[in-house]
Coordinates of C-alpha atoms in Angstrom, one line a residue:
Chain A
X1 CA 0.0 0.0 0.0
X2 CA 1.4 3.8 -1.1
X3 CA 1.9 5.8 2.2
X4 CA 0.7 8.8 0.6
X5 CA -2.4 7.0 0.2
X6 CA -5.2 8.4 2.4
X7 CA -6.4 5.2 3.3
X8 CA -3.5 3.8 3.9
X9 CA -3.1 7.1 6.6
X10 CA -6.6 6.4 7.8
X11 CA -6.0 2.8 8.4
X12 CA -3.0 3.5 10.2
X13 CA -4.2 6.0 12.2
X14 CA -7.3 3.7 13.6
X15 CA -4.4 1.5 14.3
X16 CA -2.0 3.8 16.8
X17 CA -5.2 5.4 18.3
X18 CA -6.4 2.3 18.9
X19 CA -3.1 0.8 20.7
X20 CA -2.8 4.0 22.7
X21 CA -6.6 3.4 24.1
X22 CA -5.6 0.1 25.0
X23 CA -7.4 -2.1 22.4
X24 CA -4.8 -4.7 21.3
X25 CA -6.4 -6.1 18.4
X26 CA -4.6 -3.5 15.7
X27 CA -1.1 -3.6 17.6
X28 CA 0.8 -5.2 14.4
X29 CA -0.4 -3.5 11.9
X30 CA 0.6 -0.4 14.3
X31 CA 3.7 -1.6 15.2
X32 CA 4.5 -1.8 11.6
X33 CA 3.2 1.1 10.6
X34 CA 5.4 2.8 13.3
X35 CA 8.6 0.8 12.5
X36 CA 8.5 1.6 8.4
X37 CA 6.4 4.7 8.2
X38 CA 8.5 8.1 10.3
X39 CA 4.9 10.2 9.7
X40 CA 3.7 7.1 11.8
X41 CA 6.0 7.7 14.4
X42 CA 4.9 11.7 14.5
X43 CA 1.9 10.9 14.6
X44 CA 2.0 8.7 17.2
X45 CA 4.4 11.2 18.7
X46 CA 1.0 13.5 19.1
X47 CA -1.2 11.3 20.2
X48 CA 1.0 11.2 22.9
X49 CA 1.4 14.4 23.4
X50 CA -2.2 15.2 22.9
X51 CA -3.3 12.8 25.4
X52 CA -0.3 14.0 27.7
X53 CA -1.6 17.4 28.1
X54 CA -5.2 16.7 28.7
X55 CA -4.0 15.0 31.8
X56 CA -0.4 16.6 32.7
X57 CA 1.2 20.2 33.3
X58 CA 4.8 18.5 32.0
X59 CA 5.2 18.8 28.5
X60 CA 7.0 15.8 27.2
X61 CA 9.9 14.5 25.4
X62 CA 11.5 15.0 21.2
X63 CA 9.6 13.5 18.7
X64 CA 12.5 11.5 17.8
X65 CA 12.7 10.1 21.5
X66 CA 10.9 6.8 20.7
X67 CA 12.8 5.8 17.9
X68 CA 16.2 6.9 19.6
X69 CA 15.3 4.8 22.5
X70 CA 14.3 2.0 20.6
X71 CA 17.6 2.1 18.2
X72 CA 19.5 2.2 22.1
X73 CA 17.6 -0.8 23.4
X74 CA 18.4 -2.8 20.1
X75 CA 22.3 -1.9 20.4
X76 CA 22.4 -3.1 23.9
X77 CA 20.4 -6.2 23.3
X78 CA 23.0 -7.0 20.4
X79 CA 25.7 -6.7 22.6
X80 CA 24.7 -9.0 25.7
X81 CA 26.6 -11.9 25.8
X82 CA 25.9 -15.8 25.0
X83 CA 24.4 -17.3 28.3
X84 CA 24.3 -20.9 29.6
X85 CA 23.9 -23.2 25.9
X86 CA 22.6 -26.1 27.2
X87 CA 24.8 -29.7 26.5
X88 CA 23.5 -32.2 23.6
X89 CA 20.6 -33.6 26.0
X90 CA 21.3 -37.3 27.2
X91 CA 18.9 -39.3 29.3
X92 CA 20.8 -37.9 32.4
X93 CA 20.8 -34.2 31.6
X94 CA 16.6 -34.0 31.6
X95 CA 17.0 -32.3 35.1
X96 CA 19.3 -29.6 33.6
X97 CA 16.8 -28.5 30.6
X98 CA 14.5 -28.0 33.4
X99 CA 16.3 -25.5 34.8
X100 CA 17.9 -24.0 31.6
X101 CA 14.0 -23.3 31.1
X102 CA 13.5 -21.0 34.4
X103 CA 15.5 -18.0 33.3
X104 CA 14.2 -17.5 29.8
X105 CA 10.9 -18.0 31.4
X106 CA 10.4 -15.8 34.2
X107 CA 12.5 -13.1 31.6
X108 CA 9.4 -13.6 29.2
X109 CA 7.0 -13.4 32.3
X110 CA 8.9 -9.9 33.2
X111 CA 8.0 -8.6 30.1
X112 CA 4.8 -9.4 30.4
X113 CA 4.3 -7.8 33.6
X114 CA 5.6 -4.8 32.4
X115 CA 3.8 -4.9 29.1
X116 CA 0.6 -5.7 31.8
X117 CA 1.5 -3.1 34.3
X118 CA 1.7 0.0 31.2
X119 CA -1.8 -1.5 29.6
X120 CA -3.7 -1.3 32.4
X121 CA -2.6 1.9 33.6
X122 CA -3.2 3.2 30.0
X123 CA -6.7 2.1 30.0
X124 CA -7.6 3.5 32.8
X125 CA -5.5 6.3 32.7
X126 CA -8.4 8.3 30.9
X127 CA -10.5 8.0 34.1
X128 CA -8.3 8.5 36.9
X129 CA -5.4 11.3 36.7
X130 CA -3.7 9.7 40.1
X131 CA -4.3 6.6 38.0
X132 CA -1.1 8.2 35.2
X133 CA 1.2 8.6 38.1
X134 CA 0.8 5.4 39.5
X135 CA 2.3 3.7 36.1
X136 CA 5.2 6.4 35.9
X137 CA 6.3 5.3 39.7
X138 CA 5.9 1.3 38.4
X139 CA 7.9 1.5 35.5
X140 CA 10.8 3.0 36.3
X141 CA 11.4 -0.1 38.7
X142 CA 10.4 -2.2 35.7
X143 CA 13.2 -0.8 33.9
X144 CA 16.0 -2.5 34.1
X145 CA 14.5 -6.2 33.4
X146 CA 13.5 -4.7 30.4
X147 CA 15.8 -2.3 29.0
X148 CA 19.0 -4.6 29.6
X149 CA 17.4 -7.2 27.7
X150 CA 17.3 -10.8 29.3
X151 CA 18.9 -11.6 32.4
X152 CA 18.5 -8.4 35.1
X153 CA 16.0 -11.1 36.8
X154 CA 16.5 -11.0 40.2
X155 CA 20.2 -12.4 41.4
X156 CA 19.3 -15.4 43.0
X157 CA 17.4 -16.8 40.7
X158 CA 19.6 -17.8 38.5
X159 CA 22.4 -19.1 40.8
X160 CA 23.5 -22.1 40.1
X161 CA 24.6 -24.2 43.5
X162 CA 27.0 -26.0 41.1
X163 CA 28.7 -23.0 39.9
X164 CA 28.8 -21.7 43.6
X165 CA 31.4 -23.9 44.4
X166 CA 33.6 -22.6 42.1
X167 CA 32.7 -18.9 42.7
X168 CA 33.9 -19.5 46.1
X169 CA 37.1 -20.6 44.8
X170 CA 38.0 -18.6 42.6
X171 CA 37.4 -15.5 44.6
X172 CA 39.3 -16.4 48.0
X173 CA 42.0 -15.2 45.5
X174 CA 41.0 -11.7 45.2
X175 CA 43.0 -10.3 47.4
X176 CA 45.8 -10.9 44.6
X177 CA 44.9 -8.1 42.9
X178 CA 47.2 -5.1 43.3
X179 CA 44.3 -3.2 45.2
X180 CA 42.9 -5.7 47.6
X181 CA 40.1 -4.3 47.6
X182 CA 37.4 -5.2 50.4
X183 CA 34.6 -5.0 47.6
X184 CA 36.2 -8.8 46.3
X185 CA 36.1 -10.1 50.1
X186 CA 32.7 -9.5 50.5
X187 CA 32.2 -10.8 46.7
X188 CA 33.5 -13.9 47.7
X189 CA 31.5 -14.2 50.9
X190 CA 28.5 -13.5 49.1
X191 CA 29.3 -16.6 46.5
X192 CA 29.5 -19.3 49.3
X193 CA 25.7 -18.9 50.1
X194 CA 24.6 -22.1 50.7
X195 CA 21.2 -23.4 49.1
X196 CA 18.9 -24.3 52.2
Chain B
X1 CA 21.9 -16.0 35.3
X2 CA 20.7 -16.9 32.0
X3 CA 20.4 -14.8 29.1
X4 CA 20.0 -16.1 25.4
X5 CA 21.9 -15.4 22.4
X6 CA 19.2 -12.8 20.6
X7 CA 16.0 -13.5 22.5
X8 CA 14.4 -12.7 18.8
X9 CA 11.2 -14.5 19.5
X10 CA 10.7 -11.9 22.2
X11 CA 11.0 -9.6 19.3
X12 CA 7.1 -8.4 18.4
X13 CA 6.7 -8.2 22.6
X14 CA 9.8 -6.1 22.5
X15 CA 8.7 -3.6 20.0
X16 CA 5.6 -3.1 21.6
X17 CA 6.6 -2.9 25.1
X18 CA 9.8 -0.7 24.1
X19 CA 7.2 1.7 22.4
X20 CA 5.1 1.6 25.3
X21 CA 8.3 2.0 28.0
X22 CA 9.9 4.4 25.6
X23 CA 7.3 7.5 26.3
X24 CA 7.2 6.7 30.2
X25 CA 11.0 5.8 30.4
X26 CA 12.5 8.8 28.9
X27 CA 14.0 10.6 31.9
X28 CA 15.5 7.2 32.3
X29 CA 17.5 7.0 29.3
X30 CA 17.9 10.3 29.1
X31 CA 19.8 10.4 31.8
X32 CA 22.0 7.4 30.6
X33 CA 23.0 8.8 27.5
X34 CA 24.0 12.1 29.2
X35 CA 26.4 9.9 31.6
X36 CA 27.8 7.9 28.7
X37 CA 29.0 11.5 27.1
X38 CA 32.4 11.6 29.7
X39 CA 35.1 14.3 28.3
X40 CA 38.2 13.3 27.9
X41 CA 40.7 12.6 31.3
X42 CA 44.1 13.0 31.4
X43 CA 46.4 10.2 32.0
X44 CA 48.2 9.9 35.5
X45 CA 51.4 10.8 35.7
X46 CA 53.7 7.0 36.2
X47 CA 54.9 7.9 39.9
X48 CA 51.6 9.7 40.4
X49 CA 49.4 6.3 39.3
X50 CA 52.0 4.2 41.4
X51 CA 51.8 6.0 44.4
X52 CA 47.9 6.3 44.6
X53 CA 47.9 2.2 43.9
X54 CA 50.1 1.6 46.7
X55 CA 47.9 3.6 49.3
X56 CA 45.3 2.2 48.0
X57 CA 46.4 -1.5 48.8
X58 CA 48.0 -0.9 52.0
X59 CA 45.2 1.0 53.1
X60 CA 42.7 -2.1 52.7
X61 CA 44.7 -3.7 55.0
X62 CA 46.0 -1.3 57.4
X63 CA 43.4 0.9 58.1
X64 CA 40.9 0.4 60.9
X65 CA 37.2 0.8 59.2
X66 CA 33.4 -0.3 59.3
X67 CA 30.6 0.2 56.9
X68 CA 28.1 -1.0 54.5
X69 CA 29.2 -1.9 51.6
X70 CA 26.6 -2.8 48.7
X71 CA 27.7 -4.9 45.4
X72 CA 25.2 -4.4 42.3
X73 CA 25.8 -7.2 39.1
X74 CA 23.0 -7.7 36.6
X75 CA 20.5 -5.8 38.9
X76 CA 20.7 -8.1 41.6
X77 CA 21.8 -6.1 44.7
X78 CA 23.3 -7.1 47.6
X79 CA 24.6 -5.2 50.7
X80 CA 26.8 -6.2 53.7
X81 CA 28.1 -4.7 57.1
X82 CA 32.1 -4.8 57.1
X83 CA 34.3 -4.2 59.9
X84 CA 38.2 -4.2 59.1
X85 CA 41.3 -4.0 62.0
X86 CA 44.3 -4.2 62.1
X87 CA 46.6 -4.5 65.4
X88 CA 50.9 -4.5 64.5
X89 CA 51.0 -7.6 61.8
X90 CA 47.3 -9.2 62.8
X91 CA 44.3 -8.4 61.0
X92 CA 40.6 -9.0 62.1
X93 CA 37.7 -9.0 59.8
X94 CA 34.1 -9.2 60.0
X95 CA 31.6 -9.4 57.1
X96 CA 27.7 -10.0 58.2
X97 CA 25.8 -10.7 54.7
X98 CA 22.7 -8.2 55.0
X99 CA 20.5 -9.8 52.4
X100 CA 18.9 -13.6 52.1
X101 CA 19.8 -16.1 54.4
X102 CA 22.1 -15.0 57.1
X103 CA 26.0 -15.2 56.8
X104 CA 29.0 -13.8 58.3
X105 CA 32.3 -14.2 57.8
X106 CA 35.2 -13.4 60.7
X107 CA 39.0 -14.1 59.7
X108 CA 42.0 -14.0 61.8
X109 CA 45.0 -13.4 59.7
X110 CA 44.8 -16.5 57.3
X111 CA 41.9 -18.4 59.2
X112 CA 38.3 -17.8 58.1
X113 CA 35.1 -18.9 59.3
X114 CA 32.0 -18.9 57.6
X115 CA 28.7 -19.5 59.9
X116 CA 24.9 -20.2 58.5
X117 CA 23.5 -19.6 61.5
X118 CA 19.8 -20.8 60.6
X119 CA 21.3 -24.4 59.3
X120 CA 24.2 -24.0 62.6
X121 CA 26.4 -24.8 59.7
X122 CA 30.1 -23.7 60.0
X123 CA 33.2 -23.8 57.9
X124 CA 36.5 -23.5 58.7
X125 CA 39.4 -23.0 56.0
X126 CA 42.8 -22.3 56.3
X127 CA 43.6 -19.6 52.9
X128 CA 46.3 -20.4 50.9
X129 CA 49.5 -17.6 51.5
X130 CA 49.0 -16.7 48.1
X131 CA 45.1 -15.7 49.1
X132 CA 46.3 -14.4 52.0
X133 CA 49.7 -12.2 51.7
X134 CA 49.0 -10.0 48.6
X135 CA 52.1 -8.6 49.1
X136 CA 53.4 -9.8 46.3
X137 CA 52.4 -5.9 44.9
X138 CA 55.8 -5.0 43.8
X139 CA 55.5 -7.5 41.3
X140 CA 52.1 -7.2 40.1
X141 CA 51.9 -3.7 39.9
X142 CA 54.7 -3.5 37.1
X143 CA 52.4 -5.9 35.3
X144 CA 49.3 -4.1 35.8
X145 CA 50.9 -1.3 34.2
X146 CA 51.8 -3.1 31.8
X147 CA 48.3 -4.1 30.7
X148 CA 46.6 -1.1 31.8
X149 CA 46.8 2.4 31.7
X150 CA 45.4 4.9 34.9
X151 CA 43.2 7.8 33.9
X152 CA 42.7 10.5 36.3
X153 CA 39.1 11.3 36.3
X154 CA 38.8 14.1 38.9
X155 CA 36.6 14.4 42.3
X156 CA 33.6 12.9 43.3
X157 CA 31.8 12.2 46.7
X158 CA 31.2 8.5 47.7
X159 CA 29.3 8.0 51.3
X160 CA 30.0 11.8 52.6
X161 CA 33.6 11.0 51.9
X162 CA 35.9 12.9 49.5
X163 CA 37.1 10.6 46.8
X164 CA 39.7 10.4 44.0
X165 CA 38.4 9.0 40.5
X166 CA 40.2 6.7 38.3
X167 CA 39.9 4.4 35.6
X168 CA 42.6 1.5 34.7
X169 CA 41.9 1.3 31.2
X170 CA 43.0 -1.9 29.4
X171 CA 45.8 -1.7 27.1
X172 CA 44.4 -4.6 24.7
X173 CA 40.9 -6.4 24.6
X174 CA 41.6 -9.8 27.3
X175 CA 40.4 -8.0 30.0
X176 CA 37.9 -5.4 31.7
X177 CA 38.1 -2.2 32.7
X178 CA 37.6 -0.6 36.1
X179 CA 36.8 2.8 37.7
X180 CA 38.2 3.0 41.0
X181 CA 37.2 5.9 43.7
X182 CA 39.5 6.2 46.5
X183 CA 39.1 8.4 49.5
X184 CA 41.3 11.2 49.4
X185 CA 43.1 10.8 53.1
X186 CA 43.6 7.2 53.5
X187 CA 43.6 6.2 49.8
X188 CA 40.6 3.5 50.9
X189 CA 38.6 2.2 48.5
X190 CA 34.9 3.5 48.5
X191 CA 34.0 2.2 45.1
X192 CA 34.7 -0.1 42.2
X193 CA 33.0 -0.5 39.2
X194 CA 33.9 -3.1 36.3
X195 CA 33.4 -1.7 33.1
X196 CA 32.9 -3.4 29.8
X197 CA 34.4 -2.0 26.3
X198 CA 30.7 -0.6 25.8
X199 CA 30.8 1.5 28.5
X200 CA 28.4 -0.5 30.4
X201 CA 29.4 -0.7 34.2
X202 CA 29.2 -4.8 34.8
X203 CA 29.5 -4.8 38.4
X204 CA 29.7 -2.0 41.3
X205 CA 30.7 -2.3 44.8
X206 CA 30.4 0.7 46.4
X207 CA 30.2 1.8 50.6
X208 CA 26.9 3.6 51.3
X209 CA 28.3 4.5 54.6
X210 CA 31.7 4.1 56.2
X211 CA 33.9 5.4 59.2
X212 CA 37.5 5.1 58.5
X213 CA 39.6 5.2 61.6
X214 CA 37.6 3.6 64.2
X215 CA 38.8 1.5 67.2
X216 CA 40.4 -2.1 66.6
X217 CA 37.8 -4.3 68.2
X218 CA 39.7 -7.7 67.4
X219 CA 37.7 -9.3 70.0
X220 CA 34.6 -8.9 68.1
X221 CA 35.9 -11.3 65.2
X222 CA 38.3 -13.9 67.8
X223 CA 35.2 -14.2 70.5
X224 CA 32.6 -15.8 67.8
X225 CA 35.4 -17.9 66.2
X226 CA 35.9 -19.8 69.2
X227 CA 32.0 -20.1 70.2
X228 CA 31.0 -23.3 67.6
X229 CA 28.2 -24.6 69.9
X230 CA 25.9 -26.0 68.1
X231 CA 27.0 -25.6 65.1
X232 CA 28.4 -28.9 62.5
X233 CA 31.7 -27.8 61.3
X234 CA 33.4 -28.1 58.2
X235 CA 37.1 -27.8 57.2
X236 CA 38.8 -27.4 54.5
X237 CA 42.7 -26.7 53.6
X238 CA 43.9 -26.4 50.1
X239 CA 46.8 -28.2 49.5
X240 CA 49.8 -26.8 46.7
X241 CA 51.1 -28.0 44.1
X242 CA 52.1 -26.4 40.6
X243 CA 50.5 -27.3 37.0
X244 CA 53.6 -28.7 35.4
X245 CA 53.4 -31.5 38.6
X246 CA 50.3 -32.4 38.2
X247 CA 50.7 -32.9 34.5
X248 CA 49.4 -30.2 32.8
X249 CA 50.5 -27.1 30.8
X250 CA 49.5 -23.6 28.9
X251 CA 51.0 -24.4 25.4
X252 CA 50.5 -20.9 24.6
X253 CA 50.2 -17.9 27.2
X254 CA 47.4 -15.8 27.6
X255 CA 48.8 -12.1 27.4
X256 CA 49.2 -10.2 30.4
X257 CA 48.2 -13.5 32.7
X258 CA 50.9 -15.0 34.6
X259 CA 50.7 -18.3 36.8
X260 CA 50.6 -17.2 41.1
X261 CA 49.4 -20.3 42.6
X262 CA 47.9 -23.7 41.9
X263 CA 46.1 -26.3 44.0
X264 CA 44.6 -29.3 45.2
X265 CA 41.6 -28.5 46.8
X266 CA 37.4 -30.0 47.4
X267 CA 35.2 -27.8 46.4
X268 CA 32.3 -27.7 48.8
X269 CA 29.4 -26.0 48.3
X270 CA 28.4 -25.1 51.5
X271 CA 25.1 -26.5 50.5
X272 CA 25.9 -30.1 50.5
X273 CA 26.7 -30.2 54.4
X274 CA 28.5 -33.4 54.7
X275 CA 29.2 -34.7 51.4
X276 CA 32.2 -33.0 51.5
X277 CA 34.5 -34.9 48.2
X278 CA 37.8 -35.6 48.1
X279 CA 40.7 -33.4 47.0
X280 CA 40.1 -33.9 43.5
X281 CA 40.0 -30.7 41.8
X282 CA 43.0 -29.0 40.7
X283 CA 42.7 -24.9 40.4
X284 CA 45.5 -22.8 38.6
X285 CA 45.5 -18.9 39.6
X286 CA 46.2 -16.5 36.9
X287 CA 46.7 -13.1 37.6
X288 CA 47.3 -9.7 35.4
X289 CA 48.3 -7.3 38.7
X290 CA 44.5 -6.6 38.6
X291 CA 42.7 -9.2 38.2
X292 CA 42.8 -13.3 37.8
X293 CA 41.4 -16.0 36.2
X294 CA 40.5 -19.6 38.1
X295 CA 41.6 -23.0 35.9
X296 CA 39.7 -26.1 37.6
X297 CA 40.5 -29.1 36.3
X298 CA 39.2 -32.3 37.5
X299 CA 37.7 -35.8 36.3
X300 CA 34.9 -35.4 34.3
X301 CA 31.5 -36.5 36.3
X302 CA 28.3 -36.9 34.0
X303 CA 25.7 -36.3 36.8
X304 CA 27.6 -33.4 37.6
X305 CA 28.7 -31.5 34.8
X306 CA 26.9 -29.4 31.7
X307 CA 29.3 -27.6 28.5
X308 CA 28.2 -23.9 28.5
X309 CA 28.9 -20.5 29.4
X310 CA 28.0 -18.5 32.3
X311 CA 28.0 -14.7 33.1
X312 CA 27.0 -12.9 36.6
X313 CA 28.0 -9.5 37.0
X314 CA 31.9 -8.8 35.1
X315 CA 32.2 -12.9 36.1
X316 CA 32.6 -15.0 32.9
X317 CA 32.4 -18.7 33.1
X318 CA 33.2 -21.4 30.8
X319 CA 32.7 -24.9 31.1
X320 CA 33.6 -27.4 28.8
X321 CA 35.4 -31.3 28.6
X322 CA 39.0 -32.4 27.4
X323 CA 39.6 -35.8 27.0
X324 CA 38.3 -37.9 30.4
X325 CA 38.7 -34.2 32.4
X326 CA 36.4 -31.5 32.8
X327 CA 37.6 -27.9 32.7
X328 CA 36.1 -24.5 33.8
X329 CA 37.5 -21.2 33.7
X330 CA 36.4 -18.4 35.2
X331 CA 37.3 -15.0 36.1
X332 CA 36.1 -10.9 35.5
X333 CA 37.3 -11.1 32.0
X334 CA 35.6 -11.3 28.7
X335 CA 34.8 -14.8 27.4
X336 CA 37.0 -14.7 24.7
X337 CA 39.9 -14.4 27.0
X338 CA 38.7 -17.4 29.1
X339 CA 38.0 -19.6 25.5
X340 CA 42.1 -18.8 24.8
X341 CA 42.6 -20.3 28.1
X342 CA 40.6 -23.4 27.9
X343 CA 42.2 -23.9 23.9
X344 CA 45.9 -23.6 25.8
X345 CA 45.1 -25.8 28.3
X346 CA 47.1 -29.5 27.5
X347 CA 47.6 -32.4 29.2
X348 CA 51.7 -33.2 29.4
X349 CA 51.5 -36.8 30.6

């Protein structure tokens, strides 16, 4: 479909209105819309703003915020590193997929609560102005599970007994370092936590 | 933790939820990009960068101090209550772990006990001198300026104390960087931060609150270490050896890593209580002046061990086999460094 086509624009526009309000059922064509189309993104730029000020004295962020943010978020979730590749199964290493299968999951249940958290405080945004402020004290707390892509679950769920042990180990030598620094004592102390 | 090589089936949740975050998030990364933006600093003057290293080291140990002390990796947070004395040659310390299940830590020169007080569990272990007596600076430090340069990054203000701000900026890619703030009188550490080639700071360990030059209370660490009611106790004593002994060698070194200790040890989680195994892992200590890199070697056990990688906070793990033995390396340095270890490592008989 042309862009400059006015249907196109109308169709789009139903789309983004319709995501902002809360009503899921046009999100990919939007999200398409916004990726490909930069009048998409201004105009979802003024929604924003639109809806903003009927409910805010703060006036808001550069139109090319979004897309800046977004282009960050990508460059960082590019860079994290490899984590934990599970071993060829065998009969023996069932247990192990088990646990392989926490992380990613609770990462994709964090993104769901966020996702969860912003949608309902969206919809009912419109009614309730104390309603706004409540999401814009939740997310920022939600932030880093999402913006450092997977992984920024909470610490201790993803510690591994096994690897513990050699945590432990390898940081009794800390004090090596030409520093010494009472950070890698505590460091190592903190590794030896014992499961039960 | 576990993160996945391009989570890209999160991609259509991503794009939504980053559209969504990115208009309620903005002061957020605002704020991050500003802090990425650092001018220039100029680099330390050689007698200048040794001299602040030095006080820096001996103040760690010399200096009587207590605080909290919080360490941040991969947004899990955890803080602990340190007290640190020292009386002519004998030092005291005191860590009490201030999140989870309760910890604490008291040495006495080389002997440290670890108690769990809710299991009454209690370990006892004798560090190895290498561990203990890091006064092999004179050494390491030529090295570490060998492999790293010092930036001097101005003033900043860390737990109401004044503080001097480096950075030891790696001279090639096998290793991190760090940031270092040190308090201006004493030369004591208030912060560290591990900082990848990105910019993005890996790990942080930072006082919130700290009194330097308090009262040496050694009977506070000694007076615990000799009450074990109760309590099952544990020991454990490394026993040394060197690589070539045992039957191994690095066919190729890893720049900048040098060996400074190897040995026999068990490595018991405190977790499995009394299944304490034999001496059967061997563990080969590489250091760069800065920071080191752990070699365990040991027979390879199928109930036991999984191939992979591993990352919490700057810590990089790799585990993999070779031959009938199972190696893992691990250490704050990027993986690639720790994959040129575990290709170097050969068996010699």
């Amino acid at each position: 479909m042309n862009r400059d086509d006015p249907t196109y624009q109308q169709v789009h526009r139903e789309a983004l209105s319709a995501l902002l309000d809360g009503q899921g059922a046009e999100t990919d064509r939007a999200c398409r819309a916004w990726r490909d189309d930069p009048g998409a993104r201004a105009d979802w730029h003024a929604y924003l703003l639109i809806g903003e000020l009927m409910r805010s004295d703060d006036v808001h962020c550069a139109p090319q915020h979004d897309a800046q943010f977004l282009g960050r978020l990508r460059a960082r979730l590019a860079a994290e590193p490899v984590m934990l590749m599970p071993a060829p199964v065998t009969a023996s290493a069932q247990r192990s997929w088990r646990r392989a299968w926490v992380a990613p999951a609770a990462i994709a249940a964090g993104f769901v609560a966020v996702a969860g958290v912003l949608v309902v405080t969206r919809v009912a945004a419109p009614d309730a102005a104390t309603t706004d402020r409540s999401a814009a004290l939740t997310s920022p707390a939600a932030a880093p599970s999402g913006t450092s892509g997977a992984g920024s679950v909470e610490g201790r769920l993803i510690r591994n007994a096994e690897l513990d042990r050699y945590l432990a180990a390898h940081r009794q030598y800390s004090n090596t370092s030409a520093l010494a620094a009472p950070g890698g004592r505590v460091r190592n102390a903190a590794a030896a936590a014992p499961d039960r | 933790m576990l993160r996945l090589t391009r989570p890209s089936y999160f991609g259509q949740h991503l794009l939504a939820a980053a559209m969504t975050l990115a208009t309620v998030l903005w002061p957020l990364s605002g704020a991050a990009g500003a802090a990425a933006a650092a001018p220039p600093a100029p680099i330390a003057s050689g007698s200048d960068a040794r001299g602040w290293l030095q006080r820096i080291h001996n103040a760690a140990s010399q200096r009587n101090y207590q605080g909290t002390l919080v360490v941040t990796a991969n947004g899990g947070v955890s803080s602990s209550r340190l007290a640190h004395y020292c009386e002519g040659k004998q030092y005291f310390e005191r860590i009490d772990m201030l999140d989870g299940q309760p910890q604490r830590v008291y040495r006495h020169n080389g002997q440290v006990l670890t108690l769990w007080p809710t299991a009454k569990l209690a370990r006892i272990e004798q560090r190895d001198a290498v561990a203990l007596f890091p006064a092999v600076l004179s050494g390491s430090e030529e090295q570490l300026f060998e492999r790293y340069e010092m930036l001097s990054e101005g003033g900043d203000r860390i737990a109401g104390h004044e503080a001097a701000v480096f950075l030891l900026r790696p001279r090639d890619g096998h290793r991190f960087a760090q940031r270092l703030w040190a308090e201006r009188g004493s030369g004591l550490l208030l912060r560290a931060d591990v900082v990848a080639p990105d910019g993005r700071v890996l790990e942080t360990a930072a006082f919130t609150e700290l009194t330097i030059g308090v009262k040496a209370q050694p009977e506070s660490v000694l007076g615990p270490m000799r009450k074990l009611d109760g309590y099952r106790v544990l020991r454990s004593a490394p026993q040394r050896t060197d690589l070539q002994a045992e039957g191994w060698r690095l066919k190729a070194p890893v720049a900048g890593f040098r060996e400074i200790s190897c040995v026999k040890r068990s490595l018991e989680g405190a977790g499995d209580g009394e299944r304490v195994g034999s001496a059967d892992v061997l563990q080969t200590i590489f250091s760069d002046g800065l920071t080191h890199v752990s070699v365990f070697v040991e027979p390879f056990r199928a109930d036991r061990h999984r191939a992979g990688t591993a990352a919490f906070g700057a810590t990089h793990t790799l585990m993999q086999p070779l031959g009938p033995h199972w190696v893992t390396v691990m250490g704050d340095v990027p993986l690639a460094t720790l994959k040129q270890f575990a290709a170097a490592l050969e068996r010699v008989r």
